Coordinates of C-alpha atoms and ligand atoms in Angstrom, one line a residue:
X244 CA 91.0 67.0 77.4
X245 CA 92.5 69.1 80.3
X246 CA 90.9 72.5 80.9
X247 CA 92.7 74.5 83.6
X248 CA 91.9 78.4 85.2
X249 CA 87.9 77.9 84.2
X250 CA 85.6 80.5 86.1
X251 CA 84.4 78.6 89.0
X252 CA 81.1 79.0 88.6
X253 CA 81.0 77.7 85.3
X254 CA 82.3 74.4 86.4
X255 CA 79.9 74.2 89.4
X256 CA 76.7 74.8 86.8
X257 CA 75.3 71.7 86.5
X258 CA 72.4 73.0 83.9
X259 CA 75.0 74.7 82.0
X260 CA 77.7 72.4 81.7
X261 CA 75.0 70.0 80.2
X262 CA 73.7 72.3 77.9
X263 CA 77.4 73.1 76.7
X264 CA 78.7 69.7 76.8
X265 CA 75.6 68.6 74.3
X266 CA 76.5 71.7 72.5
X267 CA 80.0 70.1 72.2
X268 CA 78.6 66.9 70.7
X269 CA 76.5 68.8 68.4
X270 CA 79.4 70.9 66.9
X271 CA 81.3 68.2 66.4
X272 CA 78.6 66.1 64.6
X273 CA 77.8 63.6 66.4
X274 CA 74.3 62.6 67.2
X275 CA 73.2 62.6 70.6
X276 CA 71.4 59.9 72.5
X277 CA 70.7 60.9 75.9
X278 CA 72.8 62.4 78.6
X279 CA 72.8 62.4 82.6
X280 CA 74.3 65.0 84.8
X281 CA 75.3 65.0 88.8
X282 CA 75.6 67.9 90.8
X283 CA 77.4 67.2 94.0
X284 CA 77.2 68.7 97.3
X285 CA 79.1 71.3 97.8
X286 CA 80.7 71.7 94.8
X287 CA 81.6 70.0 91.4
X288 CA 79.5 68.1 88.3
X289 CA 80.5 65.2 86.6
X290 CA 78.1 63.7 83.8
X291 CA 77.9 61.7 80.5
X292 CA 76.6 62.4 77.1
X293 CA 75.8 59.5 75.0
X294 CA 76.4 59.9 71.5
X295 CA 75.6 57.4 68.7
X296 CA 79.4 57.1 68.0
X297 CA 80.8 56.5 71.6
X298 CA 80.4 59.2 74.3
X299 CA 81.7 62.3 76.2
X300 CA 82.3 62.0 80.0
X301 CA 83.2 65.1 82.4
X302 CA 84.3 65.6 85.9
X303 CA 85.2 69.1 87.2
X304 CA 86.6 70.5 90.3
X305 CA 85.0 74.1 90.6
X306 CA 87.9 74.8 93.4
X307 CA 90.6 74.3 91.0
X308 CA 89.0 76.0 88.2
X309 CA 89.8 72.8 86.5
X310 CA 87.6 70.3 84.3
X311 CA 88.7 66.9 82.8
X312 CA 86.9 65.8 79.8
X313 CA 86.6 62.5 77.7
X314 CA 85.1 62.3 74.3
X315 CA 85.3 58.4 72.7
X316 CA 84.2 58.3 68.9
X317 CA 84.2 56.0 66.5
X318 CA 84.5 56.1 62.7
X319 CA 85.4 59.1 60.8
X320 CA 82.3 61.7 61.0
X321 CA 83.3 63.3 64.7
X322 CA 86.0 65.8 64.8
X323 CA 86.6 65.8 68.1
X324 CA 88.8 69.2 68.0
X325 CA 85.8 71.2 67.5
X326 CA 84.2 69.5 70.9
X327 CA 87.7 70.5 72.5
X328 CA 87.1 74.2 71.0
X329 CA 84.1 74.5 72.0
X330 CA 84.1 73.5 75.8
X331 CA 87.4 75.1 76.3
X332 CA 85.8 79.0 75.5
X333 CA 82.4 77.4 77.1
X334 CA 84.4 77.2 80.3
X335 CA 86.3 80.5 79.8
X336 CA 89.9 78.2 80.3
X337 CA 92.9 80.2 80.7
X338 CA 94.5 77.2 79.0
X339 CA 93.8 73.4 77.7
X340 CA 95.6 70.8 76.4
X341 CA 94.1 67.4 74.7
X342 CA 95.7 64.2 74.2
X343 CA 94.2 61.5 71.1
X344 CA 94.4 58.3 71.4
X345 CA 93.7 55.5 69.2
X346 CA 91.4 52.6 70.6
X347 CA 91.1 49.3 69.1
X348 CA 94.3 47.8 67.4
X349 CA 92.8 46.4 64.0
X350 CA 95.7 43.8 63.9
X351 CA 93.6 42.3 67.5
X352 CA 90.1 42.4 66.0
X353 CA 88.8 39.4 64.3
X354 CA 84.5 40.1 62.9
X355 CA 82.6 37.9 65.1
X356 CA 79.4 36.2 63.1
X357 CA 76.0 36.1 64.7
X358 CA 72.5 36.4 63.3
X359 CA 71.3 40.3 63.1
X360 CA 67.7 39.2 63.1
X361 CA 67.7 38.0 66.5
X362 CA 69.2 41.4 67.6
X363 CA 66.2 43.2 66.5
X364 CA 63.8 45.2 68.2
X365 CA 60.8 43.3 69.3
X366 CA 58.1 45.5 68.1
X367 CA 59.9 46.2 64.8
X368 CA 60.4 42.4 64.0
X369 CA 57.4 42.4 61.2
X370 CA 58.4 40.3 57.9
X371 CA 60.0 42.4 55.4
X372 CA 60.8 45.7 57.9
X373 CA 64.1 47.0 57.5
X374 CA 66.2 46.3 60.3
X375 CA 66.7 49.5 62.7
X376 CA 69.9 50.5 63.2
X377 CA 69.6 53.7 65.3
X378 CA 67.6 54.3 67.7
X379 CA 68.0 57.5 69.3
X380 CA 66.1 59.6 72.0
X381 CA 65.5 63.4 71.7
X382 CA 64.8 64.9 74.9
X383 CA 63.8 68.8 75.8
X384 CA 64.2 69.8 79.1
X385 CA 64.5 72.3 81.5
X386 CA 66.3 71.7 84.8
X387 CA 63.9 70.1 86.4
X388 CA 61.8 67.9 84.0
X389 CA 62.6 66.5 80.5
X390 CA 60.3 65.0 77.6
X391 CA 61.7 62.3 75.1
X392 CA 60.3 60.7 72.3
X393 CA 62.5 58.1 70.3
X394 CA 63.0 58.8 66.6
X395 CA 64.9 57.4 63.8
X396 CA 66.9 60.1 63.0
X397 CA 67.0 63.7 61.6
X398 CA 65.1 64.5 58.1
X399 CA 66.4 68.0 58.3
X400 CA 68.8 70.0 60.6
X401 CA 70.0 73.6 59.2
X402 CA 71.0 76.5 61.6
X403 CA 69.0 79.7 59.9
X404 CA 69.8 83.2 60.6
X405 CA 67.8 83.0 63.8
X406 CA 67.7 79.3 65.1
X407 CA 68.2 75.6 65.0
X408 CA 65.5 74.1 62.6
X409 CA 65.0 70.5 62.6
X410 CA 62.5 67.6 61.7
X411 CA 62.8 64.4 63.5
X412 CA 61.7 61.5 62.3
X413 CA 60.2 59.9 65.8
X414 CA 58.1 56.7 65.9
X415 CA 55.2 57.1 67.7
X416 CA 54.1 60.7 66.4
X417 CA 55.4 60.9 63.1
X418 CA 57.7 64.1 61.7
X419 CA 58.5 66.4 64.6
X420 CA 59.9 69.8 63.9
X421 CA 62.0 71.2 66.8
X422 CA 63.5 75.1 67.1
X423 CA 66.8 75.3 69.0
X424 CA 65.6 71.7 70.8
X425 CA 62.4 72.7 71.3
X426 CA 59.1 70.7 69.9
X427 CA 57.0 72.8 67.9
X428 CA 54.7 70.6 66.4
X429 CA 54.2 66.7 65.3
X430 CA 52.5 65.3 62.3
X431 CA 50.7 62.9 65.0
X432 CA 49.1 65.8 67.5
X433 CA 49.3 68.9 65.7
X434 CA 45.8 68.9 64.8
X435 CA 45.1 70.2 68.8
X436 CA 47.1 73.0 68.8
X437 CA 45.6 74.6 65.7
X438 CA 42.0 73.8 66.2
X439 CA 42.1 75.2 69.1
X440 CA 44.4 78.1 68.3
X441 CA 42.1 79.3 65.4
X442 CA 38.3 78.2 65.9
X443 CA 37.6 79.3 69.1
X444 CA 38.3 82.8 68.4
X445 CA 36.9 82.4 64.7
X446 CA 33.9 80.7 65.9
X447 CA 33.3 83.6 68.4
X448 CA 34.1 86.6 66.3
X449 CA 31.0 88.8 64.9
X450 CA 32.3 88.6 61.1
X451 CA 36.0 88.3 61.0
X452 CA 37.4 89.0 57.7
X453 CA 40.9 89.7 58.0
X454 CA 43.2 87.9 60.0
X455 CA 47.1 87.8 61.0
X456 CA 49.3 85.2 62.3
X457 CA 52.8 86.5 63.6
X458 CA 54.7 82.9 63.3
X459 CA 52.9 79.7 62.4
X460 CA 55.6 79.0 59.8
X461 CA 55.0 75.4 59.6
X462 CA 51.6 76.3 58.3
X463 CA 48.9 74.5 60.6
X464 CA 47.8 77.7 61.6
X465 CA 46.9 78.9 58.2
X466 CA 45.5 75.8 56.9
X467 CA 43.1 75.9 59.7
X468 CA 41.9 79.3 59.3
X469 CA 41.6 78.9 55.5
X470 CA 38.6 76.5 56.3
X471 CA 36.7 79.3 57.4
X472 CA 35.3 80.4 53.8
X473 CA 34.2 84.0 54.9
X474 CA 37.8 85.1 55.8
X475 CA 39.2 87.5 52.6
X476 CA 42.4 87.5 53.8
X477 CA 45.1 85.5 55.9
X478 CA 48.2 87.5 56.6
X479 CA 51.0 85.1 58.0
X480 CA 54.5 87.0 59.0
X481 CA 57.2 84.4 59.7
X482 CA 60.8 85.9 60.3
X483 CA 62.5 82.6 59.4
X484 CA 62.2 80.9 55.9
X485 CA 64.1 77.7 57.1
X486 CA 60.9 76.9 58.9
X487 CA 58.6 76.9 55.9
X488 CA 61.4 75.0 53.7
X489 CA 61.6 72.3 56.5
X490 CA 57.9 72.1 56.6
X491 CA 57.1 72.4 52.9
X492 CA 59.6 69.4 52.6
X493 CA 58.8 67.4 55.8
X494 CA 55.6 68.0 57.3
X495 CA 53.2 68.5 54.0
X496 CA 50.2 68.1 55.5
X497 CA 50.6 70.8 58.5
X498 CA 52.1 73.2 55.8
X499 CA 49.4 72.0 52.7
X500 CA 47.6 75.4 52.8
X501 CA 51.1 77.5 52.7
X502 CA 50.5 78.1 48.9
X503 CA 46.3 79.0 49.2
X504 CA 45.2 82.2 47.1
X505 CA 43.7 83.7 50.2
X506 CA 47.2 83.3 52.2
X507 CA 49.7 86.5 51.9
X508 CA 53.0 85.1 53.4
X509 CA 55.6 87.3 54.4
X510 CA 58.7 86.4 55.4
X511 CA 59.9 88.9 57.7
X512 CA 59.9 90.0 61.6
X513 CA 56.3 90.2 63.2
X514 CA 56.9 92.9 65.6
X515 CA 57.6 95.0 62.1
X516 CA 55.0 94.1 61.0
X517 CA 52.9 95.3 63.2
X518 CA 54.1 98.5 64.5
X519 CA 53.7 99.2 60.6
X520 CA 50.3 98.2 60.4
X521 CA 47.4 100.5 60.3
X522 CA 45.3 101.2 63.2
X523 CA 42.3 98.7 63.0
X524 CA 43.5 96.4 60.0
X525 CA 43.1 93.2 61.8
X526 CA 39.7 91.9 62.8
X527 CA 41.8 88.4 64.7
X528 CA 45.6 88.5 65.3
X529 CA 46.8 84.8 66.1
X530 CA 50.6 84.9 67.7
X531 CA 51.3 82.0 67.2
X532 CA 54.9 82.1 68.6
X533 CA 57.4 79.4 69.9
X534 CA 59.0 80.1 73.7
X535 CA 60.0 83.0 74.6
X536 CA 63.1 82.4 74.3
X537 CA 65.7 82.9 71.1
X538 CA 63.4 84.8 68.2
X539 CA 60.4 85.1 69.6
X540 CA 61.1 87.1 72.7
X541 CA 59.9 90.1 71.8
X542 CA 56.7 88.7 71.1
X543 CA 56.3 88.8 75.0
X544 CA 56.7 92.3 75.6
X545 CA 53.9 94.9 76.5
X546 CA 55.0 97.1 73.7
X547 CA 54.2 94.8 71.2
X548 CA 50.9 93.6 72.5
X549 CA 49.7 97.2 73.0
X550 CA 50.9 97.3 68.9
X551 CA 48.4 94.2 68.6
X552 CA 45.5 96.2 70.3
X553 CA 45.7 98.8 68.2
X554 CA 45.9 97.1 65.7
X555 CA 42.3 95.3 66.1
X556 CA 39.1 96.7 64.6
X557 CA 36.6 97.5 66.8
X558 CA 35.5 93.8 67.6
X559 CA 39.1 92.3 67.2
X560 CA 40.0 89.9 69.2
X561 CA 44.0 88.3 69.9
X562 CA 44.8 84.8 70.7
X563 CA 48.2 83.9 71.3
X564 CA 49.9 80.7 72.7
X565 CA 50.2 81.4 76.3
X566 CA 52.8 78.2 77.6
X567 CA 52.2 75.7 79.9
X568 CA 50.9 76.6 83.6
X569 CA 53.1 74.2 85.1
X570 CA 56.1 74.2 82.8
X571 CA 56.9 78.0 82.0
X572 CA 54.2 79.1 85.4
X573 CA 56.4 82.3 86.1
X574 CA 55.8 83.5 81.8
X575 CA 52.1 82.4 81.8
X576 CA 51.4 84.8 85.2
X577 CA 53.1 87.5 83.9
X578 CA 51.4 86.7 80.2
X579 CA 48.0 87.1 81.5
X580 CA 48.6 90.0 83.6
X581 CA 50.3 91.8 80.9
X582 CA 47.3 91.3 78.7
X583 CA 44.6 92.2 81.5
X584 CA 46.6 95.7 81.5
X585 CA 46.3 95.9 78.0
X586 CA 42.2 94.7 77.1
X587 CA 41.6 95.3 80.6
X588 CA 40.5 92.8 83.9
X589 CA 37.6 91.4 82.2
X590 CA 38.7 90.5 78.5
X591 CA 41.2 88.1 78.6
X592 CA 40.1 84.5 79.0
X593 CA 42.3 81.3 79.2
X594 CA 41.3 78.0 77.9
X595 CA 43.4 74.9 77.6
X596 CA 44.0 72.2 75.4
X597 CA 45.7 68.7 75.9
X598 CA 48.6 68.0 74.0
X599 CA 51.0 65.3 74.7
X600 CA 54.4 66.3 73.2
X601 CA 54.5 69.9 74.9
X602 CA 56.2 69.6 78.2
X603 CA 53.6 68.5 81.0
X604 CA 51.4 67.5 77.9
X605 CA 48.8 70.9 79.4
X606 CA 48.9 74.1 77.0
X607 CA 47.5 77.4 77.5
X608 CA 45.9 79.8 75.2
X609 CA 45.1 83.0 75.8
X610 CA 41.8 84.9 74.1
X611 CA 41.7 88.7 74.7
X612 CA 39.1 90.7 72.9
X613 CA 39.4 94.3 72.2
X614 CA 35.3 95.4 71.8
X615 CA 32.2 92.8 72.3
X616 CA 33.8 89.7 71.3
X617 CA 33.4 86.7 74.1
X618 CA 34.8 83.4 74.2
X619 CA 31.6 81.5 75.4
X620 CA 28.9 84.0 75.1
X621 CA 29.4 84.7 71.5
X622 CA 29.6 80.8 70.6
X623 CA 26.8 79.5 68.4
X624 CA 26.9 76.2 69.3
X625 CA 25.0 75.1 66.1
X626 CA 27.2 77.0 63.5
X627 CA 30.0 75.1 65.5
X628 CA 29.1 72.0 65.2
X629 CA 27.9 72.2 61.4
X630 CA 31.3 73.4 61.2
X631 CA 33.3 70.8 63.1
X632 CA 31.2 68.3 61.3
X633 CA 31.7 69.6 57.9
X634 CA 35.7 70.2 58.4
X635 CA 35.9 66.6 59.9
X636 CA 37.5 68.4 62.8
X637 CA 39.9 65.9 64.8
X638 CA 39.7 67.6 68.6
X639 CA 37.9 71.2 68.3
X640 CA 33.7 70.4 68.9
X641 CA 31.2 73.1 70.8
X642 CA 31.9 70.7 73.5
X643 CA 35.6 70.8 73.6
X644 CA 35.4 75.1 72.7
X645 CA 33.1 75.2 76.3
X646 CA 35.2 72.5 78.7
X647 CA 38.4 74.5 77.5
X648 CA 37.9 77.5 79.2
X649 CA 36.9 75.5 82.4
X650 CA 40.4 76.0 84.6
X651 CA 41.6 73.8 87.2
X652 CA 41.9 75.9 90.8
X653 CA 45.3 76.0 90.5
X654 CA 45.4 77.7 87.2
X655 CA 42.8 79.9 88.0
X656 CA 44.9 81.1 91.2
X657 CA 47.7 81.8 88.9
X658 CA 46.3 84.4 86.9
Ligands
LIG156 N1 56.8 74.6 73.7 C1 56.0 74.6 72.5 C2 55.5 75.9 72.1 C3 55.0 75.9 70.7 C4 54.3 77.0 70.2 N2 54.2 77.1 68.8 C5 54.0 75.9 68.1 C6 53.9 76.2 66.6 C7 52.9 75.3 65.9 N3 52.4 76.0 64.8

C-alpha cells in the first residue's frame, strides 16, 4: 500500500500511527497480537503489528508526506481493503494506490507431518487439555507504559452506541471486560475494586438508605452494596446496555445481583440523571466511571460534581474512582482539587487499593462527604468486622478500610 501527500505530522506521530495502524487490523478483522513502534530521530516511524493471521509493517517518510505499508494475511477472514481504507483517511492521503499479491503457490507446498503434542505449551501439557491453538496478548497502553495479559481469545466484541465492549478470555485472571481497549474489571481481581468502592463509604455513613451508582454496568458495584441489608434502594444509571449484556453473559458472578428487587437499573446517561434528580435524594452517590476518556468524560467536570453535591442529603457522602496517581497523575490532581472546591479543603479523602490489572497495579478512590460523614472517624471497627466476616469479604477488613487512606509522600504531594 502506497500512501502519498499525507499531513506531515501525521506520519511523524509515532503514538498515533500505532493507534491507527491497530485500528487498521481491527477493521479489517484480524486479531491482534502485539505490536512495536520506532520513532526516529528527526523524523519518521516505522513499526509492526502482529496479527494472528500474518502482520502489517509501516515505514513513513514525514518529509515526503509519504507512508509505505505492508499487510500479510492468511486465509479468508481479513479483508485487507478495509485496512487500506482505513489508514489512507487516517493519514489524510491526497492519494493511495495498493498492490495484492498472492503468497504461497499451492502447486509448491507439500503438508509436512510432525507430532502436535510436542509443540504444546509447557504449562498447558496436562492429560486430556485441549491443545491451545492461539495464544494472543492484549495490551493497554498509553505512550509510555503498556499492561498485557495473555488470553485465549474474545468471548464477546460488539461496538455499542458509545464504545468498544469486549470480554477476553485471559488465563491467569479469568473473563476480562475491556471498553474501547481499556480493562474494566476481571473475574480474578474484581472483588478489590468493589469492596473498596462501596464499604468504606457504607461502613462510615450515619444510616445510608438510598444510594446511586452512575456506571457500574458490569454489576460488581451493586452486588456489593446489596449486602448491606439496611439500604431500601440501589439506583444504578448505566448509559450503555452492551455492558450489562456482555456481563450478564460473561462475567455472572460480577453482574449476579443485576436482577435483585432492591436494584432500579436504568439504562440511560448519568449526568441526566442527575441534573434531574431532586435536591437531597441520595444519601451515597458511587461514580463508578471508566477513564475519562470516550463516555465517561463528562463525569469529570465540575458541573456535574456540583450536580452530585446537591444532590446528597445532609450527611451524603460521594465516592468516585479517582485513576491511578502514577498512570493518569495530571486527571487525579485536577480530580481532587476539583472536589476540594466543591465539599471544601477538608472533606475529601483519598485512599488506595491494590489492584493488579489497572495500569501501575495502584488505584485511587476518592471519598468526599457533604455534612458529618468521615472516612476513619466515623468507622466502627466492630460493625466492620462482623460485617467483613459475615459477607466473607475477599480484601475490604477494618484493617485494610484504615491502611487505605494512609498515602505514600508522593501522593500526598499531589493533591
Ligand atoms: N482504568 C480502569 C478504570 C476502571 C474504572 N471502572 C471499573 C468498573 C468496574 N465496575
Amino acid at each position: 500500500m502506497e500512501y502519498y501527500d499525507c499531513t506531515p505530522e501525521l506520519l511523524n506521530d509515532v503514538v498515533g500511527i500505532e493507534k491507527s495502524m491497530e485500528n487498521a487490523a481491527d477493521e479489517a478483522g484480524a486479531t491482534i497480537i502485539n505490536s512495536t513502534f520506532h520513532h526516529f530521530s528527526p523524523y519518521g516511524v516505522s513499526g509492526v503489528v502482529v496479527i494472528q493471521e500474518s502482520h502489517l509493517a509501516i515505514h513513513t517518510w514525514p518529509e515526503y508526506g509519504y507512508a509505505s505499508v505492508d499487510l500479510f494475511t492468511c486465509g479468508d477472514t481479513v479483508n485487507p481493503w478495509v485496512s487500506y481504507q482505513a489508514l489512507k483517511e487516517a493519514f489524510k492521503a491526497g492519494h493511495g494506490s495498493a498492490v495484492e499479491l498472492s503468497r504461497g503457490e499451492m502447486a509448491l507446498l507439500k503438508r509436512k507431518n510432525f507430532d502436535l503434542q510436542s509443540m504444546r505449551d509447557e504449562k498447558s501439557a496436562v492429560e486430556g487439555d485441549p491443545i491451545r491453538t492461539r495464544d494472543v496478548w492484549f495490551t493497554e497502553r498509553d505512550d509510555q507504559i503498556a499492561l498485557s495479559l495473555k488470553h485465549d481469545g474474545k468471548l464477546y466484541d460488539v461496538q455499542s452506541d458509545f464504545q468498544k465492549v469486549s470480554v477476553y478470555k485471559t488465563l491467569a485472571y479469568g473473563n476480562m471486560l475491556t471498553l474501547d481497549g481499556m480493562v474494566m474489571t476481571t473475574e480474578k481481581d474484581e472483588y478489590v475494586y468493589h469492596e473498596m468502592i462501596t464499604h468504606v463509604p457504607m461502613l462510615t455513613h450515619p444510616n445510608p438508605k438510598r444510594a446511586l451508582v452512575i456506571g457500574g454496568g458490569d454489576g460488581g458495584t451493586a452486588r456489593e452494596l446489596l449486602k448491606h441489608e439496611g439500604l431500601e434502594e440501589v439506583v444504578m444509571v448505566e448509559i450503555d446496555e452492551k455492558v450489562i449484556e456482555a456481563s450478564k453473559m460473561h462475567l455472572p458472578t460480577i453482574a449476579a445481583a443485576l436482577d435483585h428487587p432492591k436494584l432500579n437499573l436504568i439504562i440511560d446517561d448519568g449526568i441526566k440523571y442527575v441534573n434531574d434528580s431532586a435536591d437531597g435524594s441520595f444519601d451515597l452517590v458511587i461514580v463508578d466511571s471508566t477513564d475519562p476518556v470516550g463516555p465517561a468524560e463528562g463525569l469529570f467536570t465540575v458541573e456535574f460534581y456540583k450536580e452530585v453535591h446537591r444532590i446528597l442529603s445532609a450527611d451524603g457522602i460521594m465516592v468516585t474512582q479517582s485513576e491511578s496517581p502514577r498512570f493518569n497523575s495530571k486527571v487525579f490532581k485536577e480530580i481532587y482539587q476539583t472536589y476540594r472546591g466543591i465539599f471544601g479543603q477538608d472533606s475529601v479523602h483519598c485512599y488506595l487499593a491494590y489492584i493488579p490489572t489497572y495500569p501501575t497495579g495502584m488505584w485511587s478512590f476518592s471519598y468526599s462527604s457533604k455534612g458529618k460523614a468521615h472516612p476513619l472517624v466515623g468507622l466502627n471497627e466492630d460493625n466492620a468486622t462482623a460485617f467483613t466476616n459475615q459477607n466473607k469479604l475477599k480484601y475490604y477488613n477494618e484493617g485494610i478500610h484504615k491502611a487505605a487512606f494512609a498515602l505514600p509522600s508522593f501522593v500526598k504531594e499531589m493533591i
